[in-house]
């Protein structure tokens, strides 16, 4: 149903996490146009950095992580996996490595299910290191949805949105999952709540289009309803 609501995106959206402290990523703002003062060189003194920004400055990605991230972003999953393994060896406390390696293994889904078993274990370890890491919760939500555990996925998406009310992927995936369940009004509520939280302008346009698509779209019948339809046709 993703094509109906959100356009041509992959069924299992990439949820790459590039820094261990995801709150730092959330804090970054779109740069504003230059003021007249800036153009003339009469700039105000720079604002003092927040604690999160100071923490980000101190953080360094472990060896191999950047290369693995680049490979994963280009859908070269099998090549990214050994690079992420080396990154884990270099820094076993860097949570983003656990998140991204787990997603690579989940996507590859090889070795008679062992890839996905390992992915789950990596996510558990990531949560032990940082229980409130948004990137970890997001990948876990995708996994739970794929495992046909929508209730568990929804709980995680709502946790993310409590921390980051305009997290685009969480809004997108949660509303779409609700749409698949036939919960059209709930899906609209999720999107409208995000719109009320002053998201970036590009996201506003996407949210409004998704709401318009929701008005037109008809969710697929649930398995139970399909079964009822078959019985009625057989009885007739």
Tab-separated table of C-alpha atoms in Angstrom:
chain	number	residue	atom	x	y	z
A	1	UNK	CA	0.000	0.000	0.000
A	2	UNK	CA	3.032	2.318	0.148
A	3	UNK	CA	2.534	3.296	-3.499
A	4	UNK	CA	-0.930	4.638	-2.677
A	5	UNK	CA	0.018	6.769	0.298
A	6	UNK	CA	3.612	7.814	-0.037
A	7	UNK	CA	4.836	7.406	-3.609
A	8	UNK	CA	7.518	5.140	-5.012
A	9	UNK	CA	9.535	4.104	-1.965
A	10	UNK	CA	10.942	0.712	-1.098
A	11	UNK	CA	8.762	-1.646	0.930
A	12	UNK	CA	11.373	-1.891	3.705
A	13	UNK	CA	12.593	1.690	3.931
A	14	UNK	CA	16.228	2.285	4.791
A	15	UNK	CA	16.529	3.583	8.316
A	16	UNK	CA	20.247	4.318	8.282
A	17	UNK	CA	21.562	5.890	11.466
A	18	UNK	CA	24.701	7.915	11.050
A	19	UNK	CA	25.455	9.001	14.604
A	20	UNK	CA	25.116	7.179	17.882
A	21	UNK	CA	23.224	10.047	19.521
A	22	UNK	CA	20.164	10.340	17.284
A	23	UNK	CA	18.902	13.329	19.257
A	24	UNK	CA	21.788	15.296	17.736
A	25	UNK	CA	20.451	14.518	14.265
A	26	UNK	CA	16.955	15.588	15.293
A	27	UNK	CA	18.234	18.894	16.627
A	28	UNK	CA	19.841	19.986	13.360
A	29	UNK	CA	17.845	22.678	11.540
A	30	UNK	CA	17.667	23.749	7.912
A	31	UNK	CA	20.000	26.704	7.471
A	32	UNK	CA	18.282	30.070	7.121
A	33	UNK	CA	18.948	32.509	4.252
A	34	UNK	CA	21.694	35.024	4.903
A	35	UNK	CA	20.599	38.251	6.591
A	36	UNK	CA	21.796	41.667	5.472
A	37	UNK	CA	24.178	41.690	8.414
A	38	UNK	CA	25.725	38.448	7.245
A	39	UNK	CA	26.099	39.770	3.691
A	40	UNK	CA	27.875	42.908	4.862
A	41	UNK	CA	30.121	41.006	7.242
A	42	UNK	CA	28.475	42.472	10.361
A	43	UNK	CA	27.653	39.079	11.800
A	44	UNK	CA	26.445	38.506	15.320
A	45	UNK	CA	28.568	36.460	17.655
A	46	UNK	CA	27.858	32.756	17.139
A	47	UNK	CA	25.505	31.173	19.652
A	48	UNK	CA	27.009	28.847	22.196
A	49	UNK	CA	26.698	25.212	21.161
A	50	UNK	CA	24.134	23.050	22.904
A	51	UNK	CA	25.209	20.102	25.010
A	52	UNK	CA	24.056	17.741	22.252
A	53	UNK	CA	26.139	19.572	19.655
A	54	UNK	CA	29.171	19.489	21.937
A	55	UNK	CA	28.663	15.746	22.346
A	56	UNK	CA	28.422	15.308	18.575
A	57	UNK	CA	31.723	17.162	18.107
A	58	UNK	CA	33.416	14.717	20.453
A	59	UNK	CA	32.014	11.649	18.737
A	60	UNK	CA	34.012	9.995	16.000
A	61	UNK	CA	32.780	7.245	13.757
A	62	UNK	CA	34.795	4.053	14.200
A	63	UNK	CA	37.079	2.788	11.451
A	64	UNK	CA	35.187	1.121	8.576
A	65	UNK	CA	31.847	2.684	9.556
A	66	UNK	CA	31.818	5.422	6.900
A	67	UNK	CA	32.681	2.966	4.136
A	68	UNK	CA	30.003	0.529	5.356
A	69	UNK	CA	27.445	3.336	5.500
A	70	UNK	CA	28.239	4.373	1.930
A	71	UNK	CA	27.912	0.786	0.675
A	72	UNK	CA	24.604	0.282	2.500
A	73	UNK	CA	23.169	3.529	1.170
A	74	UNK	CA	23.943	2.231	-2.327
A	75	UNK	CA	22.122	-1.067	-1.588
A	76	UNK	CA	25.416	-2.988	-1.634
A	77	UNK	CA	24.327	-4.863	1.478
A	78	UNK	CA	26.590	-7.911	1.241
A	79	UNK	CA	29.653	-5.690	0.896
A	80	UNK	CA	28.556	-3.445	3.766
A	81	UNK	CA	28.152	-6.320	6.248
A	82	UNK	CA	31.880	-7.208	6.663
A	83	UNK	CA	32.708	-3.487	6.932
A	84	UNK	CA	30.176	-3.068	9.738
A	85	UNK	CA	31.608	-6.144	11.473
A	86	UNK	CA	35.047	-4.524	11.385
A	87	UNK	CA	33.507	-1.291	12.700
A	88	UNK	CA	32.023	-3.224	15.638
A	89	UNK	CA	35.450	-4.655	16.426
A	90	UNK	CA	36.922	-1.146	16.306
A	91	UNK	CA	34.268	0.275	18.644
A	92	UNK	CA	31.831	-2.204	20.249
A	93	UNK	CA	29.888	0.630	21.923
A	94	UNK	CA	28.950	2.590	18.787
A	95	UNK	CA	25.199	1.972	18.567
A	96	UNK	CA	24.716	3.063	14.960
A	97	UNK	CA	26.877	0.152	13.832
A	98	UNK	CA	24.528	-2.310	15.551
A	99	UNK	CA	21.480	-0.646	13.990
A	100	UNK	CA	22.804	-0.590	10.443
A	101	UNK	CA	24.385	-4.039	10.553
A	102	UNK	CA	21.102	-5.448	11.858
A	103	UNK	CA	19.223	-3.908	8.964
A	104	UNK	CA	21.755	-5.210	6.425
A	105	UNK	CA	21.430	-8.728	7.818
A	106	UNK	CA	17.641	-8.484	7.901
A	107	UNK	CA	17.528	-7.353	4.280
A	108	UNK	CA	19.945	-10.049	3.086
A	109	UNK	CA	18.037	-12.799	4.941
A	110	UNK	CA	20.500	-15.596	4.120
A	111	UNK	CA	21.963	-18.611	5.941
A	112	UNK	CA	18.658	-20.378	6.664
A	113	UNK	CA	17.308	-17.573	8.813
A	114	UNK	CA	20.525	-17.034	10.761
A	115	UNK	CA	20.933	-13.525	9.368
A	116	UNK	CA	17.652	-12.436	10.893
A	117	UNK	CA	18.381	-14.167	14.191
A	118	UNK	CA	21.645	-12.243	14.380
A	119	UNK	CA	19.837	-9.008	13.461
A	120	UNK	CA	17.498	-9.412	16.430
A	121	UNK	CA	20.410	-10.078	18.772
A	122	UNK	CA	22.240	-6.981	17.519
A	123	UNK	CA	19.182	-4.828	18.177
A	124	UNK	CA	18.857	-6.229	21.702
A	125	UNK	CA	22.493	-5.363	22.346
A	126	UNK	CA	21.963	-1.863	20.941
A	127	UNK	CA	19.066	-1.275	23.334
A	128	UNK	CA	21.193	-2.471	26.244
A	129	UNK	CA	23.782	0.165	25.318
A	130	UNK	CA	21.249	2.956	24.684
A	131	UNK	CA	17.670	2.089	25.732
A	132	UNK	CA	16.246	5.295	24.225
A	133	UNK	CA	18.124	5.244	20.914
A	134	UNK	CA	15.629	6.295	18.241
A	135	UNK	CA	17.508	4.582	15.418
A	136	UNK	CA	17.400	1.241	17.242
A	137	UNK	CA	13.690	1.565	18.001
A	138	UNK	CA	12.996	2.392	14.375
A	139	UNK	CA	14.756	-0.673	12.979
A	140	UNK	CA	13.076	-2.830	15.637
A	141	UNK	CA	9.685	-1.440	14.600
A	142	UNK	CA	10.362	-2.375	10.971
A	143	UNK	CA	11.378	-5.855	12.073
A	144	UNK	CA	8.258	-6.300	14.199
A	145	UNK	CA	6.040	-5.141	11.339
A	146	UNK	CA	7.741	-7.618	8.993
A	147	UNK	CA	7.277	-10.306	11.674
A	148	UNK	CA	3.515	-9.578	11.619
A	149	UNK	CA	3.587	-7.981	15.058
A	150	UNK	CA	1.863	-4.647	14.259
A	151	UNK	CA	1.038	-3.986	17.904
A	152	UNK	CA	4.701	-4.179	18.882
A	153	UNK	CA	5.683	-2.037	15.903
A	154	UNK	CA	3.079	0.584	16.768
A	155	UNK	CA	4.310	0.818	20.369
A	156	UNK	CA	7.822	1.514	19.126
A	157	UNK	CA	6.728	4.098	16.556
A	158	UNK	CA	4.732	5.905	19.240
A	159	UNK	CA	7.770	5.907	21.536
A	160	UNK	CA	9.781	7.513	18.742
A	161	UNK	CA	7.121	10.150	18.123
A	162	UNK	CA	6.979	11.025	21.814
A	163	UNK	CA	10.684	11.892	21.594
A	164	UNK	CA	10.663	13.279	18.043
A	165	UNK	CA	7.108	14.344	17.054
A	166	UNK	CA	8.149	15.171	13.486
A	167	UNK	CA	10.236	12.062	12.786
A	168	UNK	CA	9.270	11.618	9.137
A	169	UNK	CA	9.944	7.880	8.864
A	170	UNK	CA	7.996	7.095	12.024
A	171	UNK	CA	5.012	9.136	10.817
A	172	UNK	CA	5.213	7.523	7.400
A	173	UNK	CA	5.573	3.935	8.539
A	174	UNK	CA	3.040	4.107	11.380
A	175	UNK	CA	0.320	5.740	9.276
A	176	UNK	CA	0.929	3.330	6.429
A	177	UNK	CA	0.778	0.326	8.748
A	178	UNK	CA	-2.551	1.603	10.119
A	179	UNK	CA	-3.833	2.051	6.579
A	180	UNK	CA	-2.990	-1.579	5.794
A	181	UNK	CA	-4.989	-2.580	8.877
A	182	UNK	CA	-8.013	-0.630	7.658
A	183	UNK	CA	-7.520	2.081	10.323
A	184	UNK	CA	-7.868	5.006	7.952
A	185	UNK	CA	-8.923	7.570	10.579
A	186	UNK	CA	-6.048	6.584	12.892
A	187	UNK	CA	-3.611	7.007	9.994
A	188	UNK	CA	-4.977	10.489	9.295
A	189	UNK	CA	-4.648	11.401	12.976
A	190	UNK	CA	-0.950	10.420	12.988
A	191	UNK	CA	-0.260	12.607	9.947
A	192	UNK	CA	-2.318	15.549	11.230
A	193	UNK	CA	-0.519	15.406	14.589
A	194	UNK	CA	2.798	15.657	12.760
A	195	UNK	CA	1.490	18.592	10.707
A	196	UNK	CA	0.482	20.392	13.907
A	197	UNK	CA	4.057	20.059	15.210
A	198	UNK	CA	5.570	22.428	12.609
A	199	UNK	CA	7.562	19.981	10.451
A	200	UNK	CA	9.997	21.214	7.755
A	201	UNK	CA	8.254	22.698	4.725
A	202	UNK	CA	9.189	19.846	2.325
A	203	UNK	CA	7.596	17.355	4.748
A	204	UNK	CA	4.418	19.445	4.964
A	205	UNK	CA	3.821	19.014	1.228
A	206	UNK	CA	4.344	15.252	1.477
A	207	UNK	CA	2.017	14.937	4.481
A	208	UNK	CA	-0.729	16.899	2.741
A	209	UNK	CA	-0.432	14.713	-0.342
A	210	UNK	CA	-0.597	11.582	1.836
A	211	UNK	CA	-3.802	12.896	3.448
A	212	UNK	CA	-5.276	13.524	0.002
A	213	UNK	CA	-4.307	10.016	-1.058
A	214	UNK	CA	-5.893	8.610	2.100
A	215	UNK	CA	-9.192	10.242	1.197
A	216	UNK	CA	-9.204	8.463	-2.155
A	217	UNK	CA	-7.655	5.137	-1.119
A	218	UNK	CA	-9.514	2.009	-0.087
A	219	UNK	CA	-7.542	-0.354	2.169
A	220	UNK	CA	-7.277	-3.959	1.043
A	221	UNK	CA	-9.742	-6.328	2.711
A	222	UNK	CA	-8.438	-8.136	5.770
A	223	UNK	CA	-7.882	-11.924	5.476
A	224	UNK	CA	-11.077	-12.525	7.475
A	225	UNK	CA	-13.145	-10.410	5.084
A	226	UNK	CA	-11.599	-12.119	2.067
A	227	UNK	CA	-12.506	-15.484	3.547
A	228	UNK	CA	-16.103	-14.340	4.138
A	229	UNK	CA	-16.333	-13.218	0.520
A	230	UNK	CA	-15.158	-16.625	-0.694
A	231	UNK	CA	-17.762	-18.399	1.447
A	232	UNK	CA	-20.565	-16.207	0.119
A	233	UNK	CA	-19.534	-16.836	-3.483
A	234	UNK	CA	-19.392	-20.579	-2.852
A	235	UNK	CA	-22.826	-20.545	-1.186
A	236	UNK	CA	-24.334	-18.664	-4.085
